[in-house]
GROMACS .gro file of C-alpha atoms in nm:
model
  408
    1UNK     CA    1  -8.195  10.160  -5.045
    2UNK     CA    2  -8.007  10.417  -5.239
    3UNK     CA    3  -8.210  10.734  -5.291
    4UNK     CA    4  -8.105  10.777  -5.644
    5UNK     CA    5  -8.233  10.547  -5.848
    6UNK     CA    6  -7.973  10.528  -6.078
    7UNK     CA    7  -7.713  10.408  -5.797
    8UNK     CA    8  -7.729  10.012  -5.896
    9UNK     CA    9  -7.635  10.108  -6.265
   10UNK     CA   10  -7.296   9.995  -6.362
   11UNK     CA   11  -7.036  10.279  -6.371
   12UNK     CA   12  -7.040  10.327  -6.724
   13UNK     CA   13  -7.396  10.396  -6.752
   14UNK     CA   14  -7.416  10.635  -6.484
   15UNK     CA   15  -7.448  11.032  -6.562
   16UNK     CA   16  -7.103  11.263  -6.412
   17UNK     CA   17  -7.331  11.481  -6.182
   18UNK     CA   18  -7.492  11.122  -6.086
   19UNK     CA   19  -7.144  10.982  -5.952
   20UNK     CA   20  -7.027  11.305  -5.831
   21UNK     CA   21  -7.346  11.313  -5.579
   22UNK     CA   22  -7.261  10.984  -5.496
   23UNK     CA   23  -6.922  11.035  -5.458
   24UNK     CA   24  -6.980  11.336  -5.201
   25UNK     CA   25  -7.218  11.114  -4.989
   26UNK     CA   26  -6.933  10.874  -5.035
   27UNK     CA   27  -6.687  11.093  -4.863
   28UNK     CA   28  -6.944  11.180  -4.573
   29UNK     CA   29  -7.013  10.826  -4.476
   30UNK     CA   30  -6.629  10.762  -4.427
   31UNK     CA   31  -6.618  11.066  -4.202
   32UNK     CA   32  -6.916  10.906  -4.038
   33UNK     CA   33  -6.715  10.771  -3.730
   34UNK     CA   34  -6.432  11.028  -3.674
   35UNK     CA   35  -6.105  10.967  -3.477
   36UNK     CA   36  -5.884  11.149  -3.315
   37UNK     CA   37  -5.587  11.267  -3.431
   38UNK     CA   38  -5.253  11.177  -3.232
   39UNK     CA   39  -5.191  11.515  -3.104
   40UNK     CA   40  -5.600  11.525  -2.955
   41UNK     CA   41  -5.485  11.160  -2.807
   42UNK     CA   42  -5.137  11.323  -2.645
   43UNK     CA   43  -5.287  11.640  -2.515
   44UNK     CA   44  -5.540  11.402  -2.323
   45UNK     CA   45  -5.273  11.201  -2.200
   46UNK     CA   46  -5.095  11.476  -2.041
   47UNK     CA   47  -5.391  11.610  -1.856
   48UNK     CA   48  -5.508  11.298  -1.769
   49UNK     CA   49  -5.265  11.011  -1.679
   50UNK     CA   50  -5.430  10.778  -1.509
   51UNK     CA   51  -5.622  10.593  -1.786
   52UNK     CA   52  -5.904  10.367  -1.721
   53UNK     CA   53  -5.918  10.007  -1.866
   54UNK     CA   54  -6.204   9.943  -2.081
   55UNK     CA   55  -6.383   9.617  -2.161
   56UNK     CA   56  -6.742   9.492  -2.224
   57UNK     CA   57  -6.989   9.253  -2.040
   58UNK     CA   58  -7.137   8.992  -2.228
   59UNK     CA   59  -7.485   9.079  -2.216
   60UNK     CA   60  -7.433   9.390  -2.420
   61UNK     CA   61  -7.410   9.156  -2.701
   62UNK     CA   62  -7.694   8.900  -2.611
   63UNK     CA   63  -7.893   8.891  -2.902
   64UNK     CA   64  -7.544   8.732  -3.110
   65UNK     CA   65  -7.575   8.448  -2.852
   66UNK     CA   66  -7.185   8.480  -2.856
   67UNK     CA   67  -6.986   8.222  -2.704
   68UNK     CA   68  -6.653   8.294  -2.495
   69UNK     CA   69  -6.402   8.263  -2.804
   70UNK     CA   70  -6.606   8.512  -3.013
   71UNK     CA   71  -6.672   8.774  -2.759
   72UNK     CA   72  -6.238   8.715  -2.694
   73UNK     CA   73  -6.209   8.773  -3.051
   74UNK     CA   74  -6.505   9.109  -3.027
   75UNK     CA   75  -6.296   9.216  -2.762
   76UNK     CA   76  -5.949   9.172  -2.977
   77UNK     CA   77  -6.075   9.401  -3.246
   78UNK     CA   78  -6.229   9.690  -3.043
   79UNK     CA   79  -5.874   9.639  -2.892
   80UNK     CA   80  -6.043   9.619  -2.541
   81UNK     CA   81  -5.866   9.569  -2.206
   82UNK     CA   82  -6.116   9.324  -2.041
   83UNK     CA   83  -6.433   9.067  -2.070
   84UNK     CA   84  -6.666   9.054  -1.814
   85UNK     CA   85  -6.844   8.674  -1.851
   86UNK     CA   86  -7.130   8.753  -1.590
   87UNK     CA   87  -7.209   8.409  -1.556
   88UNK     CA   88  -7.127   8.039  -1.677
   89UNK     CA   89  -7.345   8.025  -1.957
   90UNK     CA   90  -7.046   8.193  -2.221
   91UNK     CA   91  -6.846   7.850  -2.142
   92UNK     CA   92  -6.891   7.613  -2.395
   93UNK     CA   93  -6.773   7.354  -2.114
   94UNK     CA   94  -6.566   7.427  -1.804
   95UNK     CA   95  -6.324   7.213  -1.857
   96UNK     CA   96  -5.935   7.292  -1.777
   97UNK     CA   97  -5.793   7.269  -2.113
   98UNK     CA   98  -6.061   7.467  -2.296
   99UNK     CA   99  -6.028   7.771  -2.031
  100UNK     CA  100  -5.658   7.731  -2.043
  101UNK     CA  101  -5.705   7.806  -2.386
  102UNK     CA  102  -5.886   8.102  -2.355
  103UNK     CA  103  -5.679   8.272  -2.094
  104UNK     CA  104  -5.405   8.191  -2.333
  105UNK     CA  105  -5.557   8.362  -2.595
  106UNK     CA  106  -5.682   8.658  -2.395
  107UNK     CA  107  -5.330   8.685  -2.239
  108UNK     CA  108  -5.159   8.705  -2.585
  109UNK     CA  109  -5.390   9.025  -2.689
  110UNK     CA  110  -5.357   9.164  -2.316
  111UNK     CA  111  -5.716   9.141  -2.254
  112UNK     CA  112  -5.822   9.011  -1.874
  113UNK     CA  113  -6.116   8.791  -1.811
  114UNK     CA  114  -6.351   8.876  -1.527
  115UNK     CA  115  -6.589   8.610  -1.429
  116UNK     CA  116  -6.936   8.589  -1.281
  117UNK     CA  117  -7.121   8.293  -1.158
  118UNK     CA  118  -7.487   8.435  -1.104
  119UNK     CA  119  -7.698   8.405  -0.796
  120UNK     CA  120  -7.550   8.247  -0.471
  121UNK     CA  121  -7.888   8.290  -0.307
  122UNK     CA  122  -8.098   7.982  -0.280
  123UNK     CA  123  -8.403   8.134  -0.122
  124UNK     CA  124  -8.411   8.361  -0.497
  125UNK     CA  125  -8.583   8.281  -0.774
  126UNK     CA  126  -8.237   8.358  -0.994
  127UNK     CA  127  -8.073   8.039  -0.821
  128UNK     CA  128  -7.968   7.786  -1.046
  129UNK     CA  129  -7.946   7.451  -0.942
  130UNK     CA  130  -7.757   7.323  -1.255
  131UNK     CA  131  -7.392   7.314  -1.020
  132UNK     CA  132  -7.531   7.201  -0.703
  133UNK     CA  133  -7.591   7.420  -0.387
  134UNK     CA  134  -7.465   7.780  -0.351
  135UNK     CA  135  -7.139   7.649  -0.182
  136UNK     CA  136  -7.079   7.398  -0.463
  137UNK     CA  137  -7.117   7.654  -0.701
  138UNK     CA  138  -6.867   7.919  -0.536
  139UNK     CA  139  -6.642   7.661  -0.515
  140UNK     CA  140  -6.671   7.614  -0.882
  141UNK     CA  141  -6.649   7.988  -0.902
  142UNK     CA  142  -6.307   8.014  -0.775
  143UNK     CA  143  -6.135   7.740  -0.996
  144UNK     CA  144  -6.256   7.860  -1.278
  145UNK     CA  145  -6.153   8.199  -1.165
  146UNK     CA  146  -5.799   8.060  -1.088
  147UNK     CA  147  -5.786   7.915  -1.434
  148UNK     CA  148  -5.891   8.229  -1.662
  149UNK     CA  149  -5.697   8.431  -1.422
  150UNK     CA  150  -5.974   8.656  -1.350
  151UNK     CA  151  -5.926   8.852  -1.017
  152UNK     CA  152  -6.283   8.823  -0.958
  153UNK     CA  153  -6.578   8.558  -0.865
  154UNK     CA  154  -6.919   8.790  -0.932
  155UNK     CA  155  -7.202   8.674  -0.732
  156UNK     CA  156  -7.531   8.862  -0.665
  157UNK     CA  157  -7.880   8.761  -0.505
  158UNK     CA  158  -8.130   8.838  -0.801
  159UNK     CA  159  -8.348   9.126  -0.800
  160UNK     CA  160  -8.589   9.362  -0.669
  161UNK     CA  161  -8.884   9.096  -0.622
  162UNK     CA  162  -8.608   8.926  -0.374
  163UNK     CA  163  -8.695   9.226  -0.118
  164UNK     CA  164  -9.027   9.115  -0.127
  165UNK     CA  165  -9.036   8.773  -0.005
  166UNK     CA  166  -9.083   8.616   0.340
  167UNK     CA  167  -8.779   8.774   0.543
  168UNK     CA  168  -8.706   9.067   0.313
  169UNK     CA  169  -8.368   9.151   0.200
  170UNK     CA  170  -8.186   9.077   0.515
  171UNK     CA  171  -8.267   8.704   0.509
  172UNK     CA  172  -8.096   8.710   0.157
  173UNK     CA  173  -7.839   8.889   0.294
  174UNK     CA  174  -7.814   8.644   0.598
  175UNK     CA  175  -7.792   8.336   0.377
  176UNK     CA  176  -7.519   8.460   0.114
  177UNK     CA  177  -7.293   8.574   0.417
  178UNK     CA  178  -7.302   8.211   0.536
  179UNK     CA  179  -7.224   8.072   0.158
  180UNK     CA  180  -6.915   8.317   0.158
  181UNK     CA  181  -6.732   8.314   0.483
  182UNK     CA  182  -6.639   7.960   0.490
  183UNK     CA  183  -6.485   8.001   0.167
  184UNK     CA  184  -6.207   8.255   0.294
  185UNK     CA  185  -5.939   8.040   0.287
  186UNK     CA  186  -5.981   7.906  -0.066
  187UNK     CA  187  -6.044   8.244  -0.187
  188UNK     CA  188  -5.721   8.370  -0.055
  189UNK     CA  189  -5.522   8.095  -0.207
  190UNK     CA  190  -5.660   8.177  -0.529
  191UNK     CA  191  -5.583   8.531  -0.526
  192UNK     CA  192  -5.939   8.624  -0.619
  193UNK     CA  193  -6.235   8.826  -0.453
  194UNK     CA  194  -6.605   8.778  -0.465
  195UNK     CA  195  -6.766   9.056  -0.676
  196UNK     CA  196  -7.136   9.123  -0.513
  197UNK     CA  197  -7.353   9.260  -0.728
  198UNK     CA  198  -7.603   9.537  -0.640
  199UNK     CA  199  -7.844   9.375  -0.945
  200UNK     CA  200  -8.167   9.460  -1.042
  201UNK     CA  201  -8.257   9.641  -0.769
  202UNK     CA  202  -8.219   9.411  -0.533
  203UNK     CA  203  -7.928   9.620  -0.298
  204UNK     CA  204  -7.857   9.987  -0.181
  205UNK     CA  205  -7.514  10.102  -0.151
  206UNK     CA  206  -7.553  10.102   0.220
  207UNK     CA  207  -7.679   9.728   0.195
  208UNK     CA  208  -7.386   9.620  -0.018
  209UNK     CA  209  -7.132   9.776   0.199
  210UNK     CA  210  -7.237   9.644   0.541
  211UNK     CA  211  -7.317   9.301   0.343
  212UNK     CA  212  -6.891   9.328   0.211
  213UNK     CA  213  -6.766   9.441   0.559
  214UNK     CA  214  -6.970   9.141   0.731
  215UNK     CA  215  -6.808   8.876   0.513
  216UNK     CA  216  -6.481   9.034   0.467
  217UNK     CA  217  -6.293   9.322   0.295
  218UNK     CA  218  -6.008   9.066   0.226
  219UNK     CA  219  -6.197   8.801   0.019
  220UNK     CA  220  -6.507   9.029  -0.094
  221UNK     CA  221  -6.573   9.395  -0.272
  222UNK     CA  222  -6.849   9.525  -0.514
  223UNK     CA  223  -6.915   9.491  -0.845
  224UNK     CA  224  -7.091   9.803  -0.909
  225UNK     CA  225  -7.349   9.883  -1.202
  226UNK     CA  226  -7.482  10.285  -1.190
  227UNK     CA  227  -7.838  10.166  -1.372
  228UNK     CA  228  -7.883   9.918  -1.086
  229UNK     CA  229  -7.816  10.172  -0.832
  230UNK     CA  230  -8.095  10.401  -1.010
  231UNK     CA  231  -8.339  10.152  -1.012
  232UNK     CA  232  -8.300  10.050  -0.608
  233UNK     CA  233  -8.394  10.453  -0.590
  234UNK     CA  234  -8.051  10.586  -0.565
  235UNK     CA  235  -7.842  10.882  -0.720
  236UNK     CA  236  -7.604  10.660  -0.894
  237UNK     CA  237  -7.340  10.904  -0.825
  238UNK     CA  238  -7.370  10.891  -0.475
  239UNK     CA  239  -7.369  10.526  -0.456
  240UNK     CA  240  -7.047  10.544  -0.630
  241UNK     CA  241  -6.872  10.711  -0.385
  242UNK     CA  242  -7.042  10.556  -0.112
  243UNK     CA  243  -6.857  10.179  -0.213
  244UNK     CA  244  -6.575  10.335  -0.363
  245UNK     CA  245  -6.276  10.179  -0.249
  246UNK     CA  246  -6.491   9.841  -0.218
  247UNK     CA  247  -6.550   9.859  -0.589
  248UNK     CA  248  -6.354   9.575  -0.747
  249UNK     CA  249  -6.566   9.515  -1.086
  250UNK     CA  250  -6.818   9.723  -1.312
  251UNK     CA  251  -7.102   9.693  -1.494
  252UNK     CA  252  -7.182  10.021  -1.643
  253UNK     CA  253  -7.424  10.227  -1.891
  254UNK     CA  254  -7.617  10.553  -1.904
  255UNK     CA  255  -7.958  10.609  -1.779
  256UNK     CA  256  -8.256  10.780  -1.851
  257UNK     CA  257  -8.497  10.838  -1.545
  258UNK     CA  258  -8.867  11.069  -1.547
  259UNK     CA  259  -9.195  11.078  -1.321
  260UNK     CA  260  -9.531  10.870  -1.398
  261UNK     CA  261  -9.845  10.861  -1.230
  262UNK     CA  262  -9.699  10.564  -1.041
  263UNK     CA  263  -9.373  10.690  -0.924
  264UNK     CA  264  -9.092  10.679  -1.198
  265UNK     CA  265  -8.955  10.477  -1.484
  266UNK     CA  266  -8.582  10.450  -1.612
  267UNK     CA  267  -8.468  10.296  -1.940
  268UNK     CA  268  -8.059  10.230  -2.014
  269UNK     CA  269  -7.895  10.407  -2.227
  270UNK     CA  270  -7.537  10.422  -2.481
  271UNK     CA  271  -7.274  10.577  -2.253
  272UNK     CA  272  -7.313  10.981  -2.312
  273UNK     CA  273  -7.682  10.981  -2.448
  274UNK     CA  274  -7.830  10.967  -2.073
  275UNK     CA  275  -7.839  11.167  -1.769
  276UNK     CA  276  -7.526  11.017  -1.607
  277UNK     CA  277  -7.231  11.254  -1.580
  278UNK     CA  278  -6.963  11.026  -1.722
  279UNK     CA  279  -6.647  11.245  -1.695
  280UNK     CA  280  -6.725  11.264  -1.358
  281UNK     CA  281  -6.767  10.938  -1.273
  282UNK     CA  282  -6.498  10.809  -1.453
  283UNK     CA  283  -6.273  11.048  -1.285
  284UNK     CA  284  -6.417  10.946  -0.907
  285UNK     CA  285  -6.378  10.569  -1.032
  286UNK     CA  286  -5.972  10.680  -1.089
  287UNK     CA  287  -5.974  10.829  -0.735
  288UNK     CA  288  -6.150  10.574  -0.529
  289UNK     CA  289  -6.052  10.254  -0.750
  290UNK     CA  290  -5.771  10.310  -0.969
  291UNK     CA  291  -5.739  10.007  -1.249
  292UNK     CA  292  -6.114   9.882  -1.193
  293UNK     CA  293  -6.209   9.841  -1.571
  294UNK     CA  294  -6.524   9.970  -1.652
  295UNK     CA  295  -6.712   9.685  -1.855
  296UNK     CA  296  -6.972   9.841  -2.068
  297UNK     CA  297  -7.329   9.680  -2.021
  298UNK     CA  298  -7.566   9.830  -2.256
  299UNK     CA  299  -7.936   9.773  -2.225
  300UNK     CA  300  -8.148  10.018  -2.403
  301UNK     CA  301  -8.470  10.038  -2.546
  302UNK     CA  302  -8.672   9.848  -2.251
  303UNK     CA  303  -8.825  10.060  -2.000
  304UNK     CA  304  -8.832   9.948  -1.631
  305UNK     CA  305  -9.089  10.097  -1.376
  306UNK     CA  306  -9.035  10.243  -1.034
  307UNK     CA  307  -9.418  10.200  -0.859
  308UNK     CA  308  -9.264  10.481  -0.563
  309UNK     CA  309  -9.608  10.589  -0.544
  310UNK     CA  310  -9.799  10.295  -0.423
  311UNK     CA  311  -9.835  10.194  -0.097
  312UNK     CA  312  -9.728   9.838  -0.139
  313UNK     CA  313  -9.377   9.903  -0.337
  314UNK     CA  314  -9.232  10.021   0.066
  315UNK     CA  315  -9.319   9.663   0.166
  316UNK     CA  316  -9.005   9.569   0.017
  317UNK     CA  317  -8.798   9.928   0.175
  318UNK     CA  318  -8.958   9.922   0.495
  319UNK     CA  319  -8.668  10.101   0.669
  320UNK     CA  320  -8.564  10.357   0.383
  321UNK     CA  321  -8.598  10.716   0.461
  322UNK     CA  322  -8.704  11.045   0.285
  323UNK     CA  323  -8.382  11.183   0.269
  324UNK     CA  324  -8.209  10.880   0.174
  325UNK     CA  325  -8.407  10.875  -0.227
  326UNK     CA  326  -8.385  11.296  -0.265
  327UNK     CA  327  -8.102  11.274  -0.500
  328UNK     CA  328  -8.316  10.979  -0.725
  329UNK     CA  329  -8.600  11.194  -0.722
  330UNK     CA  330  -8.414  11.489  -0.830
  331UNK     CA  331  -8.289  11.330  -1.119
  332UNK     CA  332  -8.621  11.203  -1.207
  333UNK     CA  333  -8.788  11.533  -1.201
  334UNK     CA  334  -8.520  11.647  -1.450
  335UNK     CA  335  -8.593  11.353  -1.689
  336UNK     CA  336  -8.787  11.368  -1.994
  337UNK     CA  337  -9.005  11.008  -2.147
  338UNK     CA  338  -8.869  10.838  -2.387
  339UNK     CA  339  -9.021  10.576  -2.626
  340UNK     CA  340  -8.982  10.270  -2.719
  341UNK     CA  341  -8.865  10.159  -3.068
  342UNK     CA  342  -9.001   9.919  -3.247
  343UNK     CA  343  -8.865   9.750  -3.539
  344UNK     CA  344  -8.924   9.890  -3.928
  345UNK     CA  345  -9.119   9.746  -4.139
  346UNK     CA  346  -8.933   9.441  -4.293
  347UNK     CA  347  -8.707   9.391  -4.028
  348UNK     CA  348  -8.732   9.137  -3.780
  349UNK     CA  349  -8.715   9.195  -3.393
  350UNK     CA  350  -8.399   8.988  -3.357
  351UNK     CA  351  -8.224   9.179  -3.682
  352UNK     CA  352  -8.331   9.503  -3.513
  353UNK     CA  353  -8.204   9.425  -3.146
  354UNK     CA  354  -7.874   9.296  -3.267
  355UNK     CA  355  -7.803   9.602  -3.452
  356UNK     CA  356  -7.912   9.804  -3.218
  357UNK     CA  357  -7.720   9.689  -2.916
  358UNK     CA  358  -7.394   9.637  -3.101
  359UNK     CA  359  -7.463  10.022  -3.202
  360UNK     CA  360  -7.554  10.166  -2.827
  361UNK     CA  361  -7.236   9.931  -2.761
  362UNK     CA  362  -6.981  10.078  -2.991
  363UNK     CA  363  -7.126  10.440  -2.894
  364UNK     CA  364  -7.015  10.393  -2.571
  365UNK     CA  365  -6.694  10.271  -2.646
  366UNK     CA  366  -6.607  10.574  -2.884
  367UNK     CA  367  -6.750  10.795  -2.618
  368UNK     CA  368  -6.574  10.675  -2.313
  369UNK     CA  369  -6.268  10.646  -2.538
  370UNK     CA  370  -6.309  11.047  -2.641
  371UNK     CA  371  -6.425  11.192  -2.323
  372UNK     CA  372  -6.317  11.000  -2.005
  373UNK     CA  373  -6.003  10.863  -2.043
  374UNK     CA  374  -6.078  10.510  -2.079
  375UNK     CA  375  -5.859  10.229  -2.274
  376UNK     CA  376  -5.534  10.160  -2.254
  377UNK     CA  377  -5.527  10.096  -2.590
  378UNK     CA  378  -5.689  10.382  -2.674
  379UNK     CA  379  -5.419  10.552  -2.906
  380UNK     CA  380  -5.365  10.224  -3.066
  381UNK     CA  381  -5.725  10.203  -3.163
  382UNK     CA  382  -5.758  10.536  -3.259
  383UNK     CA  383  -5.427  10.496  -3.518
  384UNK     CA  384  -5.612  10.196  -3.674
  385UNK     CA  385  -5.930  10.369  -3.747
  386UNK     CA  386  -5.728  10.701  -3.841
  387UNK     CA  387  -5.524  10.441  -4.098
  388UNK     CA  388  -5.867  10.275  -4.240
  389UNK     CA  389  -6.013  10.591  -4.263
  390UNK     CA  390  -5.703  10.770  -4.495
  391UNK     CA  391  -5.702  10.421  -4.714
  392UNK     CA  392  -6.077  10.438  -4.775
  393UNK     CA  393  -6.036  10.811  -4.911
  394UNK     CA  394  -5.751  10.759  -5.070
  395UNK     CA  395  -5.906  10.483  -5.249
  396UNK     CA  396  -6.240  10.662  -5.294
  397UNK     CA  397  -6.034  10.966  -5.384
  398UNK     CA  398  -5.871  10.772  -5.694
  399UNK     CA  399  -6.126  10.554  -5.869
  400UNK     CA  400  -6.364  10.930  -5.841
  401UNK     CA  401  -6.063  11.074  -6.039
  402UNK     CA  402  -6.014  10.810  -6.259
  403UNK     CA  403  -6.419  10.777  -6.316
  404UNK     CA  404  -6.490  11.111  -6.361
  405UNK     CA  405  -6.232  11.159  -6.631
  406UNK     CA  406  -6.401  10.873  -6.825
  407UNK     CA  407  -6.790  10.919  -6.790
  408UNK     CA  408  -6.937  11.080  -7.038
   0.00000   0.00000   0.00000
């Protein structure tokens, strides 16, 4: 609601100091979301030349429930380079002519489609049984891969409660190996990779890589997501360089990490609000994997813990060493607690996480835009807001004039 209460009365009712007040606040909220000018965008682009594409993973938006057309058409707007679907469940069917159709219309906006099909491990409770076995469902995978044109199949096993049942990790690791390696062949044809996931916890860096090397550098790499890495008890930064060239998909959003009584607990963050150095990492990402698009995954406002501290959280690391979680616990000593929000009065918790996320969402966007070199389109985008932004003042601009002239 309008703090002044005579901001609902019609025009010609309302006082000149009234409108002018209104007017100013007005102005401000146009200026709320400012772009850079051309020149900014061209001095960038001669420092930095090697631009990063930019896209967004469907779960940022989760709460909208969007299907695969509208988050095309979300994507199309923020004049994005990429969708990450990190599963089926986008897909209103998966049949031919419907994906044709939406590679067609991602195409036509040049905006690529990355795919994901979820777990591939049957021994986790993430497995889905809804397209057969794990095989049946890789297989599925890859032609719908083929059809979209995404470059990419992402699979993962589940989580961190994976490490911790009969076999540990390894068996997990075991099992998804034997899914992937018969697949080579029809991989190849395709011209696609698997994407493994370090998700939820459930990998290390050092896990991921031997798992990639064991199946094959040629028909599997890493999708990589920095939070993930954090909550497995990892310096994200350090797990990025550790997969590097590997890295063939992202997943990405800041982080906010800080000691409890039980160990630690991290929350997600909008990109440039948490502890992650994103310059940096955006520049190692154009080192180690040059054209990887980073596909922004915010998830904010819900708190994961990190039980480090008792004794049976190590049953599911029995082989990690002290010096391999100094760099995590560094970072959590720096970190401060944060709280969680809960809705105003009035508002509903669905109304409040849908604005919310599409808010951390577009934060990241501008940020990595401004600050890391990310979008190809970024000048493009950048001229439309700068062209929205001069209409709305201009239009402001005149009806003040002509109002202010006329009020008494």
């Amino acid at each position: 609601m309008c703090e002044f209460k005579d901001c609902y009365k019609p025009i010609n009712e309302m006082k000149r100091r009234d409108f002018t007040i209104l007017a100013t606040l007005g102005a401000l909220s146009v200026q709320a979301f400012p772009a850079f000018s051309s020149i900014e965008i061209s001095k960038r682009e001669q420092t930095n030349t090697v631009k990063i594409p930019l896209g967004l993973c469907n779960h940022s938006l989760r709460s909208l429930q969007f299907n695969a057309p509208q988050l095309i058409e979300y994507a199309i707007r923020q004049k994005l380079d990429s969708v990450l679907f990190n599963t089926f469940q986008p897909f209103d069917n998966l049949e031919t002519a419907y994906l044709s159709g939406l590679s067609k219309t991602a195409k036509s906006n040049d905006i690529s489609i990355y795919i994901g099909a979820g777990s591939i491990s049957e021994k986790s409770k993430s497995f889905s049984g809804k397209y057969g076995n794990a095989f049946t469902l890789l297989e599925e995978g890859i032609r719908v891969a083929k059809i979209v044109g995404s470059p990419i199949v992402g699979v993962r096993i589940g989580g961190i409660d994976d490490r911790y049942m009969d076999g540990g990790i390894e068996a997990h690791i075991e099992a998804v190996i034997k899914v992937m390696k018969p697949l080579r062949s029809q991989a190849i044809d395709a011209q696609i990779k698997f994407a493994f996931e370090n998700h939820a916890g459930d990998l290390r860096s050092d896990e991921l890589l031997a798992l990639i090397n064991a199946t094959g550098t040629d028909i599997c790499g890493a999708l990589f997501d920095p939070a993930n890495a954090l909550w497995a008890l990892e310096d994200p930064m350090e797990a990025l360089k550790k997969l590097g060239s590997v890295i063939v998909c992202t997943s990405v959003r800041d982080v906010k990490v800080w000691e409890t009584a039980e160990g630690a607990t991290f929350q997600g963050m909008a990109i440039g609000e948490g502890m992650l150095d994103y310059q940096a990492y955006s520049k190692t990402m154009t080192e180690l994997c040059p054209g990887v698009p980073l596909h922004v995954e915010t998830i904010s406002n819900s708190a994961r813990p990190i039980p480090f501290l008792k004794p049976e959280f190590w049953k599911g690391f029995p082989n990690l060493k002290a010096e391999e979680i100094i760099g995590f616990l560094n970072m959590a000593r720096k970190g401060k607690a944060l709280e969680i929000v809960s809705p105003p009065q009035g508002k509903s918790q669905k109304d409040f996480d849908i604005e919310q996320q599409q808010t951390e969402l577009l934060k990241s966007f501008e940020y990595l835009r401004k600050y890391c070199n990310s979008g190809l389109k970024t000048k493009e985008f950048f001229s439309a807001v700068n062209s929205v932004n001069q209409l709305l003042i201009k239009n402001f601009t005149a009806t003040f004039i002509f109002t202010h002239k006329t009020l008494p």
